[in-house]
């Protein structure tokens, strides 16, 4: 049922949520921003008949047409059409739902579940365009529309999940005799549909039901306000510095900062904008300790400035409403409700994993701080390492210990070559071929966007389209993400082929010059491509089965990062931008040696956020003061003074800009456990990372199947057992607890 997918995407579309390989690696310039994997690739069922009306918004509602089974009209988007199209799409979807709900015939899979799967085509298409405006080309005008429409969309969703007649039909099928005779994937569609209703208040009656809908509507507003406040603080606070204050900063950063100042009519100065991609390299390289403190404070105060953009009161209200809402459903706390259909199944499982890793991370931080303090002391610096010193001295330790200069590595990381490397990997693992579509044959929303046709290398069969929007520009949100415009299904006997996109914020080079990126950014590039392959390889029959399981959807993308450092990629694609020489073995050895470097910092900043998230959603939030709660929780955990949460509460968009990652931020590490364990399956295979048998098992059991099988079962089919935490500990250079006892198994 698409409504599940639509609503879970709302939070992401009306807000800036997040993706990425949180805490997996030392972070460079990459801003691990949102992507909508799993949640939004599913909105976009394609072929349908357009209404013949002449209302505004026609283009946004109408069927995709043209080549490749139809493609979106990205060249004809008119923002004036958004509201009417959205309203018409919702109305149409509600009419479809009513027709199903009001049927007089006894409910069956064919007359209820199947039409539900088909419903919502038009609205799904409107959301494709909505997503482009929201993420790729935002504007104040669009943000106003978002703010206005958020509660209406929430109300729309409630109308469906609280449709008693519809729920009664779904329930009858779920509990009836026919269910037992259905195929297992069909049973899963029924269960996921039933669960979507049950966990969203369908079992409620009377006042409780009304209150439930009220809460949802208010939450939608609060999530949007939260996100907009963070955005306002990111845009509203810029630190300007002069030419005398550039000490230590790489040339590329200086250039970008100069351009950013000029854009703001401050020619001759340099702008340190309030985003991760600006803050992170500044803190890594700037010699100016006072400025580092200023930039650090500005960044980690987003949403926490005591002004009209302050998010603390909003957090308190969000937590109280979420708690009240799950209370109506009979749950003790939000996390318990949230995790019931996740791979982890219950909060304690997630906490067990985090608490197993936390002490090792803290112990590592102590070592890292000692190493850094030694440098400070040797330089005669009379201060203790502060949070704004961490990245700076870590870089010094990195250079001393591994002699690894990030700028030197960059010379071998050309954006164009990396794309070829990803195509090579997809060819080896998935048997895919990528070819650019004929110029002008597929509409795009900006001239920088490229489109490739994906085909099967052996049969030549069309698989789907891959869009790439690589460069930063005004109105495009930060970070990197993947999204989909149509997902695979076989409804009506038509095989719909996926349309997926990768989006990044690389800085465009001068004409003819290659774009050079950091190792972290290269990993992120592969990461997002992993999401794209997950979408492209889908072979499920029903839209619902394309849906993601939050603590599982990052696994496939994180795993794909591992191919960046395979020999075949290194030898053929990581070549110097001037000489064409492959990256020297010695430098690769250093990169590999450095991969466990800084794990104290990155694991701790991540886990602190994940643990605080889980605490917020397991305590009674009555009268909660987020500021005090955050401090008390961190103190209790023994958070080191030298590190701050990767996302402090007032700008923790993952969990407060929507519900995509709320009580779910642990999911990155959960996926990391699977990633490390699955990577060892390749490492142990005769053909290593290019072993054909393991690759086939990977594609069949863990990619193409999407959510047609319970993720825990899917993983067992691939690995022959549950994942163990040991490989993750080895990857991070932490001691393996208990020598690999059973209690470190992740189901
Ligand atoms: Zn991701």
XYZ file of C-alpha atoms and ligand atoms in Angstrom:
748
model
C 0.000 0.000 0.000
C 1.523 3.248 -1.048
C 0.083 5.294 1.797
C 2.580 3.791 4.198
C 5.328 4.876 1.922
C 3.879 8.270 1.374
C 3.535 9.095 5.018
C 6.917 7.800 5.997
C 8.330 9.983 3.281
C 6.477 13.061 4.402
C 8.783 13.640 7.289
C 11.713 13.360 4.974
C 10.224 15.536 2.335
C 9.052 18.271 4.595
C 12.261 18.218 6.550
C 15.929 17.619 6.423
C 16.493 14.203 7.786
C 19.488 12.068 7.306
C 21.357 9.205 5.850
C 24.876 8.173 5.494
C 27.455 6.113 7.143
C 27.073 7.769 10.481
C 29.966 7.169 12.762
C 31.459 4.580 10.481
C 34.504 6.523 9.466
C 36.354 9.664 10.355
C 34.425 12.408 8.701
C 35.931 14.741 6.196
C 34.002 17.211 4.177
C 31.083 14.907 3.611
C 27.836 16.052 5.085
C 25.861 12.928 5.706
C 22.556 14.401 4.799
C 19.270 12.791 4.115
C 18.266 10.264 1.632
C 14.975 8.630 1.306
C 16.018 5.116 0.583
C 13.415 2.547 1.159
C 10.870 5.046 2.213
C 10.342 7.051 -0.870
C 11.474 4.897 -3.722
C 8.144 3.297 -3.234
C 5.853 6.158 -3.903
C 6.384 6.168 -7.491
C 4.385 3.718 -9.376
C 4.339 4.709 -12.958
C 1.990 3.822 -15.703
C -1.480 5.161 -15.208
C -4.042 7.054 -17.157
C -3.993 10.787 -16.675
C -7.113 12.750 -15.892
C -8.232 14.815 -18.818
C -9.023 17.902 -16.801
C -7.446 21.283 -17.424
C -6.811 22.268 -13.835
C -3.538 23.685 -12.690
C -1.091 21.032 -11.683
C -1.909 18.701 -14.587
C 1.700 18.108 -15.425
C 2.470 17.008 -11.911
C -0.395 14.536 -11.848
C -0.144 13.168 -15.334
C 1.371 9.832 -16.302
C 5.024 9.586 -17.098
C 5.473 9.236 -20.834
C 8.222 8.993 -23.399
C 10.924 6.309 -23.486
C 11.856 3.634 -20.902
C 8.293 2.914 -19.804
C 7.705 6.631 -19.267
C 9.806 9.237 -17.474
C 8.847 12.219 -15.254
C 8.323 15.637 -16.850
C 11.103 17.318 -14.939
C 11.429 19.976 -17.638
C 7.821 21.133 -17.244
C 7.587 21.623 -13.499
C 5.632 24.700 -12.458
C 5.545 25.518 -8.777
C 2.101 27.120 -9.149
C 0.785 23.640 -9.809
C 2.000 22.022 -6.593
C -0.881 22.830 -4.291
C -3.706 22.047 -6.704
C -1.941 18.877 -7.845
C -1.384 17.713 -4.296
C -4.998 18.397 -3.409
C -6.279 16.643 -6.513
C -3.954 13.697 -5.887
C -5.145 13.317 -2.302
C -8.773 13.551 -3.373
C -8.276 10.921 -6.065
C -6.504 8.608 -3.657
C -9.251 8.986 -1.049
C -11.860 8.175 -3.684
C -9.939 5.013 -4.610
C -9.722 4.043 -0.966
C -13.426 4.688 -0.404
C -14.340 2.483 -3.342
C -12.325 -0.362 -1.827
C -13.634 0.219 1.705
C -17.287 0.461 0.684
C -17.323 -2.684 -1.406
C -20.244 -4.989 -0.584
C -18.413 -8.176 -1.487
C -16.562 -10.272 1.073
C -12.968 -9.067 1.446
C -10.264 -10.972 -0.424
C -6.665 -10.356 -1.404
C -7.802 -9.693 -4.983
C -10.583 -7.222 -4.187
C -8.945 -5.357 -1.298
C -5.170 -5.739 -0.989
C -4.474 -5.646 -4.711
C -6.444 -2.451 -5.418
C -4.816 -0.880 -2.344
C -1.440 -1.672 -3.866
C -2.516 0.040 -7.043
C -4.038 3.127 -5.417
C -2.224 6.443 -5.166
C -0.456 6.573 -8.522
C -1.191 10.242 -9.198
C -0.275 11.342 -5.703
C 2.928 9.359 -5.946
C 3.864 11.284 -9.037
C 3.151 14.625 -7.395
C 5.533 13.530 -4.657
C 8.244 12.873 -7.201
C 8.163 16.547 -8.174
C 7.624 17.627 -4.569
C 10.826 15.791 -3.677
C 12.768 17.661 -6.358
C 11.531 21.025 -5.093
C 12.138 20.038 -1.532
C 15.666 18.682 -1.959
C 17.192 19.637 -5.289
C 15.788 23.109 -5.926
C 14.201 24.549 -2.813
C 13.099 28.148 -2.441
C 11.402 30.288 0.191
C 8.248 30.048 -1.924
C 8.323 26.251 -1.802
C 9.092 26.162 1.907
C 5.969 28.177 2.533
C 3.938 25.651 0.583
C 5.537 22.821 2.579
C 4.643 24.464 5.843
C 1.084 25.031 4.703
C 0.579 21.539 3.294
C 2.227 19.491 6.063
C -0.838 19.366 8.331
C -3.139 18.720 5.361
C -1.033 15.761 4.304
C -1.054 14.441 7.811
C -4.827 14.765 7.925
C -5.060 12.952 4.616
C -3.007 10.084 5.936
C -5.107 9.862 9.067
C -8.234 9.657 6.936
C -6.866 6.484 5.369
C -5.395 4.770 8.413
C -8.485 5.624 10.421
C -10.890 4.373 7.783
C -12.717 1.796 9.879
C -14.381 -0.007 7.018
C -11.085 -0.382 5.203
C -9.309 -1.640 8.285
C -12.114 -4.128 8.941
C -11.570 -5.593 5.473
C -7.797 -5.796 5.886
C -8.196 -7.355 9.320
C -10.636 -9.926 7.971
C -8.109 -10.965 5.335
C -5.226 -11.040 7.799
C -7.201 -13.235 10.199
C -9.150 -15.230 7.611
C -8.755 -18.576 5.867
C -7.600 -17.239 2.525
C -4.435 -15.900 4.179
C -3.047 -19.389 4.686
C -3.291 -20.198 1.002
C -1.470 -17.055 -0.142
C 2.128 -17.038 -1.334
C 4.596 -15.964 1.347
C 5.272 -12.596 -0.321
C 1.516 -11.991 -0.528
C 1.150 -12.877 3.134
C 3.846 -10.353 3.883
C 1.979 -7.654 1.938
C -1.135 -8.414 3.983
C 0.772 -8.362 7.263
C 2.621 -5.120 6.425
C -0.685 -3.521 5.443
C -2.430 -4.704 8.594
C 0.492 -3.570 10.733
C 0.479 -0.165 9.092
C -3.094 0.325 10.251
C -2.702 -1.266 13.664
C 0.417 0.663 14.580
C -1.215 3.891 13.436
C -4.278 3.854 15.567
C -6.762 1.885 13.451
C -7.662 -0.278 16.407
C -8.734 2.832 18.350
C -12.272 4.052 18.779
C -14.157 7.204 19.753
C -12.280 9.910 21.623
C -8.993 8.040 21.535
C -9.215 7.874 17.776
C -9.881 11.586 17.478
C -7.072 12.450 19.824
C -4.739 10.217 17.838
C -5.436 12.130 14.634
C -5.079 15.462 16.436
C -1.677 14.459 17.756
C -0.487 13.409 14.327
C -1.499 16.700 12.839
C 0.271 18.703 15.525
C 3.376 16.533 15.223
C 3.555 17.156 11.490
C 3.629 20.902 12.167
C 6.234 20.557 14.887
C 8.515 18.383 12.754
C 8.403 20.916 9.951
C 9.028 23.842 12.277
C 11.950 21.993 13.838
C 13.541 21.409 10.427
C 12.951 24.952 9.268
C 14.481 26.366 12.447
C 17.639 24.339 11.896
C 17.764 25.456 8.297
C 17.290 29.067 9.333
C 20.220 28.805 11.737
C 22.346 27.150 9.066
C 21.614 29.956 6.674
C 21.470 32.765 9.212
C 24.832 32.353 10.924
C 27.929 32.858 8.804
C 31.405 33.455 10.226
C 33.348 35.887 8.042
C 37.111 35.866 8.236
C 39.812 37.956 6.618
C 42.751 37.046 4.380
C 45.009 37.088 7.467
C 42.984 34.351 9.144
C 43.383 31.595 6.558
C 46.370 29.851 8.130
C 46.340 26.075 7.653
C 43.325 25.975 5.345
C 43.655 24.054 2.056
C 43.535 26.086 -1.127
C 40.313 24.433 -2.288
C 38.588 25.406 0.938
C 39.860 28.987 0.717
C 38.526 29.274 -2.822
C 35.120 27.955 -1.848
C 34.980 30.223 1.229
C 35.912 33.230 -0.930
C 33.168 32.387 -3.394
C 30.679 31.900 -0.560
C 31.538 35.392 0.765
C 31.169 36.958 -2.677
C 27.785 35.322 -3.056
C 26.816 37.169 0.120
C 28.192 40.457 -1.183
C 31.231 40.379 1.089
C 33.942 40.429 -1.585
C 37.453 40.074 -0.232
C 36.345 38.167 2.842
C 35.884 34.444 3.412
C 32.626 32.882 4.587
C 32.557 29.879 6.905
C 28.972 28.803 6.468
C 27.119 27.001 9.225
C 26.980 23.566 7.605
C 28.893 20.384 8.280
C 30.673 20.549 4.939
C 32.100 23.952 5.910
C 32.563 23.425 9.657
C 34.296 20.056 9.436
C 37.239 21.008 7.188
C 37.602 24.353 8.956
C 37.998 22.645 12.336
C 40.351 20.089 10.791
C 42.741 22.577 9.247
C 42.467 26.086 10.669
C 45.430 27.158 12.805
C 43.310 29.846 14.494
C 42.188 28.288 17.763
C 39.828 31.144 18.688
C 38.119 30.969 15.322
C 37.815 27.215 15.617
C 35.967 27.751 18.878
C 33.667 30.330 17.285
C 32.837 28.096 14.322
C 32.348 25.082 16.594
C 30.033 26.968 18.965
C 28.007 28.390 16.099
C 27.539 24.991 14.507
C 26.641 23.068 17.648
C 24.252 25.825 18.761
C 21.946 25.419 15.796
C 18.391 25.447 17.108
C 19.698 26.300 20.571
C 20.124 30.067 20.538
C 17.259 31.051 22.809
C 15.633 33.041 20.020
C 12.503 32.480 17.945
C 14.286 29.621 16.131
C 15.087 27.751 19.347
C 13.958 24.125 19.209
C 14.013 23.109 22.890
C 10.338 23.713 23.612
C 9.460 22.017 20.333
C 11.408 18.894 21.320
C 9.589 18.700 24.648
C 6.212 18.943 22.946
C 7.191 16.379 20.294
C 8.297 13.860 22.918
C 5.175 14.327 25.019
C 2.878 13.948 22.026
C 4.691 10.857 20.764
C 4.457 9.297 24.204
C 0.776 10.126 24.527
C 0.111 8.711 21.072
C 1.733 5.312 21.671
C 0.060 5.247 25.087
C -3.275 5.254 23.254
C -2.104 2.080 21.501
C -1.185 0.448 24.791
C 2.573 0.767 24.534
C 4.826 1.728 27.431
C 7.002 3.986 25.383
C 7.636 5.236 21.884
C 10.716 3.090 21.253
C 8.844 -0.103 22.037
C 6.179 0.846 19.488
C 8.727 2.002 16.948
C 10.913 -1.084 16.975
C 8.225 -3.745 16.774
C 8.568 -4.050 12.996
C 12.279 -3.319 12.817
C 14.966 -5.933 12.497
C 15.973 -5.267 16.129
C 12.348 -5.907 17.226
C 12.738 -4.339 20.704
C 14.678 -1.441 22.319
C 16.744 -3.717 24.538
C 18.277 -5.478 21.515
C 19.422 -2.125 20.139
C 20.671 -0.995 23.550
C 22.580 -4.262 24.013
C 24.481 -3.634 20.810
C 25.263 -0.004 21.646
C 26.286 -0.792 25.193
C 28.597 -3.566 23.988
C 30.497 -1.102 21.796
C 30.359 2.030 23.992
C 33.104 1.115 26.550
C 35.543 0.221 23.754
C 34.840 3.570 22.100
C 35.432 5.490 25.345
C 38.668 3.628 25.991
C 39.829 4.566 22.503
C 38.938 8.237 23.044
C 41.203 8.276 26.076
C 44.074 7.028 23.928
C 43.331 9.509 21.163
C 43.165 12.451 23.560
C 46.457 11.430 25.175
C 48.160 11.339 21.769
C 46.793 14.747 20.866
C 47.603 16.286 24.238
C 51.214 15.150 23.791
C 51.416 17.210 20.598
C 49.887 20.256 22.291
C 52.321 19.959 25.194
C 55.323 19.461 22.915
C 54.331 22.633 21.035
C 54.219 24.486 24.348
C 50.454 24.986 24.132
C 49.137 25.667 27.597
C 45.675 24.245 27.164
C 43.759 20.997 27.336
C 42.240 19.505 24.205
C 38.785 21.036 23.764
C 36.056 19.845 21.397
C 37.118 22.446 18.786
C 40.663 21.038 18.890
C 39.783 17.402 18.270
C 39.635 17.361 14.492
C 42.663 19.668 14.196
C 44.991 17.603 16.370
C 43.598 14.350 15.029
C 44.732 15.470 11.591
C 48.185 16.159 13.040
C 48.280 12.705 14.643
C 47.082 11.212 11.385
C 49.910 12.857 9.485
C 52.509 11.937 12.095
C 51.336 8.382 12.550
C 50.248 7.461 9.071
C 51.939 10.228 7.128
C 48.642 10.464 5.320
C 47.841 13.797 3.783
C 44.186 14.029 2.789
C 45.029 16.451 -0.003
C 47.524 14.029 -1.488
C 44.915 11.269 -1.504
C 42.466 13.577 -3.265
C 44.706 13.798 -6.325
C 43.788 10.187 -7.071
C 40.062 10.594 -6.488
C 38.536 12.062 -9.626
C 34.770 12.268 -9.613
C 34.458 11.025 -13.199
C 36.752 8.055 -12.631
C 34.903 7.147 -9.459
C 31.655 7.000 -11.390
C 33.311 4.607 -13.846
C 34.536 2.566 -10.894
C 30.995 2.295 -9.526
C 29.750 1.166 -12.934
C 32.521 -1.445 -12.997
C 31.525 -2.765 -9.573
C 27.856 -2.881 -10.564
C 28.906 -4.780 -13.690
C 30.825 -7.355 -11.683
C 28.290 -7.884 -8.898
C 24.964 -7.187 -10.591
C 25.865 -7.862 -14.222
C 24.716 -4.333 -15.101
C 25.846 -2.090 -17.918
C 25.465 1.698 -17.700
C 25.181 3.819 -20.849
C 24.288 7.512 -21.104
C 20.827 8.041 -22.588
C 20.729 9.935 -25.898
C 21.022 13.649 -25.264
C 17.657 15.283 -24.624
C 15.730 11.998 -24.529
C 15.013 12.119 -20.773
C 13.894 15.401 -19.156
C 15.939 16.692 -16.211
C 15.441 19.573 -13.727
C 18.888 21.111 -14.167
C 21.548 21.072 -16.850
C 24.036 19.408 -14.474
C 21.873 16.303 -14.151
C 22.941 13.253 -16.173
C 20.922 10.120 -16.946
C 22.173 6.607 -17.696
C 20.287 3.581 -18.941
C 20.980 0.410 -16.972
C 20.793 -2.900 -18.859
C 21.682 -6.501 -18.131
C 25.138 -7.210 -19.570
C 24.199 -10.685 -20.787
C 20.666 -10.298 -22.081
C 20.667 -6.595 -22.874
C 17.337 -6.348 -21.056
C 16.409 -2.883 -19.814
C 16.754 -2.662 -16.008
C 16.038 0.996 -15.256
C 17.401 4.541 -15.326
C 19.982 6.121 -13.043
C 19.905 9.929 -12.633
C 22.889 11.767 -11.191
C 22.718 15.325 -9.792
C 26.310 15.727 -8.567
C 26.985 19.408 -7.846
C 26.138 21.875 -5.081
C 24.044 24.929 -5.957
C 21.768 27.416 -4.244
C 18.491 25.849 -3.164
C 19.903 22.327 -3.045
C 20.078 20.844 0.389
C 23.399 19.730 1.779
C 24.608 16.171 2.011
C 24.165 13.231 -0.287
C 21.090 11.122 -0.821
C 19.314 8.695 -3.064
C 15.737 8.882 -4.160
C 13.463 7.069 -6.560
C 10.856 8.233 -9.043
C 9.425 4.803 -9.781
C 9.942 1.430 -8.179
C 9.714 -2.082 -9.523
C 6.471 -4.016 -9.383
C 4.454 -6.267 -11.669
C 0.906 -5.084 -10.991
C -1.437 -5.489 -13.988
C 1.111 -7.873 -15.479
C 3.319 -4.939 -16.428
C 6.892 -5.017 -15.208
C 7.668 -1.500 -14.045
C 11.319 -0.602 -14.228
C 12.929 1.526 -11.513
C 13.927 5.163 -11.913
C 16.450 6.097 -9.237
C 18.750 9.019 -8.584
C 21.888 9.861 -6.657
C 22.389 13.404 -5.414
C 25.499 15.016 -3.980
C 27.016 18.391 -3.290
C 30.413 18.298 -4.915
C 31.913 21.628 -5.857
C 31.917 22.017 -9.611
C 35.416 22.423 -11.033
C 36.510 24.908 -13.673
C 35.562 23.783 -17.197
C 37.826 20.945 -18.318
C 39.301 20.404 -14.868
C 38.567 17.181 -12.990
C 36.704 17.391 -9.697
C 38.871 15.937 -6.919
C 37.206 14.668 -3.765
C 38.180 13.288 -0.368
C 38.281 9.612 0.581
C 35.235 10.121 2.799
C 33.309 11.727 -0.021
C 34.298 8.880 -2.332
C 32.923 6.403 0.212
C 29.713 8.409 0.443
C 29.477 8.386 -3.355
C 29.659 4.568 -3.298
C 27.239 4.484 -0.367
C 24.508 6.333 -2.216
C 25.160 4.252 -5.292
C 24.496 1.200 -3.077
C 21.026 2.595 -2.345
C 20.532 3.108 -6.074
C 21.504 -0.514 -6.816
C 19.132 -1.658 -4.089
C 16.351 0.169 -5.942
C 17.415 -0.957 -9.414
C 17.716 -4.644 -8.508
C 14.255 -4.969 -6.955
C 12.269 -7.912 -8.297
C 9.236 -7.753 -6.017
C 5.694 -7.941 -7.351
C 3.998 -5.473 -4.977
C 4.826 -1.824 -4.184
C 4.592 -2.422 -0.441
C 7.429 -4.922 -0.645
C 9.775 -2.214 -1.899
C 9.481 -0.526 1.489
C 12.464 -0.239 3.746
C 13.084 -1.525 7.235
C 14.833 1.337 8.931
C 17.633 -0.524 10.674
C 18.249 -2.584 7.549
C 18.111 -0.180 4.587
C 21.512 1.336 5.361
C 23.142 -2.081 5.268
C 23.131 -2.537 1.503
C 24.548 0.935 0.898
C 27.176 0.673 3.614
C 28.315 -2.645 2.242
C 28.879 -1.183 -1.209
C 31.391 1.297 0.241
C 33.735 -1.659 0.739
C 34.390 -1.974 -2.991
C 36.106 1.424 -3.130
C 39.229 -0.081 -1.604
C 39.276 -3.328 -3.598
C 42.354 -3.909 -5.748
C 40.512 -3.813 -9.062
C 39.079 -0.381 -8.292
C 42.334 0.941 -6.892
C 44.425 -0.228 -9.840
C 42.129 0.938 -12.601
C 40.227 3.935 -11.359
C 42.131 5.620 -8.554
C 44.630 7.296 -10.861
C 46.432 10.628 -10.536
C 44.536 13.470 -12.190
C 47.652 14.784 -13.963
C 49.954 11.821 -14.530
C 47.342 9.056 -14.830
C 49.498 6.881 -12.550
C 47.573 4.527 -10.241
C 47.600 5.449 -6.597
C 50.881 4.096 -5.117
C 50.654 0.879 -3.073
C 52.308 2.688 -0.227
C 49.566 5.324 -0.098
C 46.862 2.650 -0.259
C 48.553 0.789 2.593
C 48.462 4.000 4.596
C 44.780 4.543 3.843
C 43.997 1.004 4.967
C 46.123 1.359 8.079
C 44.391 4.641 8.824
C 40.919 3.123 8.469
C 40.745 2.260 12.163
C 42.076 5.692 12.971
C 39.923 8.154 14.908
C 37.336 5.470 15.680
C 37.188 6.698 19.260
C 35.919 10.065 18.080
C 33.558 8.904 15.342
C 32.086 5.971 17.254
C 31.602 8.052 20.395
C 30.018 11.082 18.717
C 27.663 8.753 16.868
C 26.793 6.456 19.778
C 26.167 9.408 22.081
C 23.501 10.620 19.657
C 22.065 7.129 19.248
C 21.925 6.497 22.999
C 20.353 9.885 23.748
C 17.785 9.194 21.019
C 16.884 5.852 22.608
C 16.725 7.400 26.102
C 14.441 10.208 24.914
C 12.079 7.615 23.556
C 12.075 5.215 26.487
C 11.585 7.659 29.418
C 8.395 9.359 30.564
C 8.724 12.752 28.861
C 6.284 14.582 31.162
C 7.815 17.983 31.916
C 11.069 17.120 30.144
C 13.681 19.854 29.672
C 15.711 18.671 26.663
C 18.722 20.796 27.527
C 18.985 19.350 31.050
C 18.073 15.864 29.860
C 20.808 15.847 27.264
C 23.393 16.995 29.807
C 22.301 14.516 32.481
C 22.198 11.580 30.063
C 25.659 12.326 28.711
C 27.063 12.722 32.221
C 25.580 9.387 33.216
C 27.086 7.735 30.148
C 30.481 9.190 30.977
C 30.668 11.223 27.770
C 34.215 12.587 27.374
C 34.539 16.392 27.694
C 36.453 16.536 24.421
C 33.584 15.291 22.263
C 30.078 16.503 21.569
C 27.180 14.462 20.190
C 27.339 14.226 16.421
C 23.871 15.789 16.413
C 22.896 17.681 19.539
C 19.207 17.554 20.408
C 18.195 21.038 19.133
C 19.342 20.165 15.593
C 18.926 16.381 15.629
C 16.871 16.349 12.455
C 17.030 12.584 12.110
C 14.747 12.194 15.091
C 12.862 15.496 15.383
C 12.348 16.693 11.793
C 10.198 13.652 11.296
C 9.955 10.115 12.540
C 12.230 8.431 10.031
C 15.020 7.799 12.511
C 13.360 8.546 15.847
C 14.281 5.748 18.249
C 16.069 4.499 15.169
C 19.374 6.317 14.977
C 20.993 3.138 16.354
C 20.129 1.661 12.959
C 23.350 2.857 11.392
C 25.374 0.738 13.780
C 22.975 -2.147 13.457
C 23.567 -1.953 9.717
C 27.306 -1.661 10.379
C 27.293 -4.987 12.190
C 25.642 -6.593 9.162
C 28.015 -4.741 6.830
C 31.188 -5.864 8.561
C 29.929 -9.414 8.857
C 28.811 -9.593 5.212
C 32.084 -8.057 4.019
C 33.926 -10.871 5.769
C 31.836 -13.342 3.750
C 33.407 -11.842 0.618
C 36.870 -11.583 2.114
C 36.746 -15.289 2.993
C 35.450 -16.398 -0.457
C 37.779 -17.865 -3.116
C 37.111 -14.940 -5.478
C 37.280 -12.356 -2.691
C 35.126 -9.263 -3.249
C 34.449 -10.310 -6.832
C 33.460 -13.891 -6.026
C 30.614 -14.717 -8.428
C 28.781 -17.099 -6.101
C 28.779 -14.809 -3.084
C 27.806 -11.897 -5.356
C 24.841 -13.834 -6.705
C 23.740 -14.753 -3.202
C 24.114 -11.126 -2.180
C 21.961 -9.848 -5.027
C 19.322 -12.578 -4.665
C 19.030 -12.711 -0.875
C 19.853 -9.192 0.272
C 19.132 -6.766 -2.585
C 16.510 -7.941 -5.085
C 14.249 -9.348 -2.403
C 13.766 -5.905 -0.759
C 11.189 -6.353 2.018
C 9.514 -9.475 0.635
C 11.264 -11.546 3.306
C 11.901 -10.754 6.983
C 15.393 -9.183 7.026
C 16.656 -11.537 9.731
C 15.664 -14.548 7.585
C 17.128 -12.937 4.468
C 20.435 -12.409 6.219
C 20.525 -16.007 7.446
C 19.918 -17.198 3.890
C 22.968 -15.224 2.782
C 25.359 -15.995 5.631
C 24.094 -19.322 6.921
C 23.825 -17.794 10.407
C 22.953 -14.567 12.233
C 25.389 -11.670 12.019
C 27.978 -11.386 14.778
C 29.348 -8.215 16.302
C 32.955 -9.474 16.068
C 33.661 -8.278 12.533
C 32.516 -4.757 13.443
C 34.845 -4.659 16.431
C 37.722 -5.851 14.245
C 36.905 -3.233 11.588
C 37.087 -0.476 14.174
C 40.208 -1.839 15.789
C 38.368 -2.545 19.056
C 38.927 -5.669 21.151
C 36.417 -8.420 20.293
C 34.344 -9.048 23.444
C 34.399 -12.562 24.855
C 36.294 -13.869 21.868
C 33.084 -14.025 19.831
C 30.590 -15.565 22.231
C 27.000 -16.125 21.177
C 25.652 -13.195 23.139
C 27.175 -10.805 20.634
C 24.954 -12.120 17.868
C 22.630 -9.707 16.167
C 19.392 -11.151 14.928
Zn 22.279 5.820 3.286
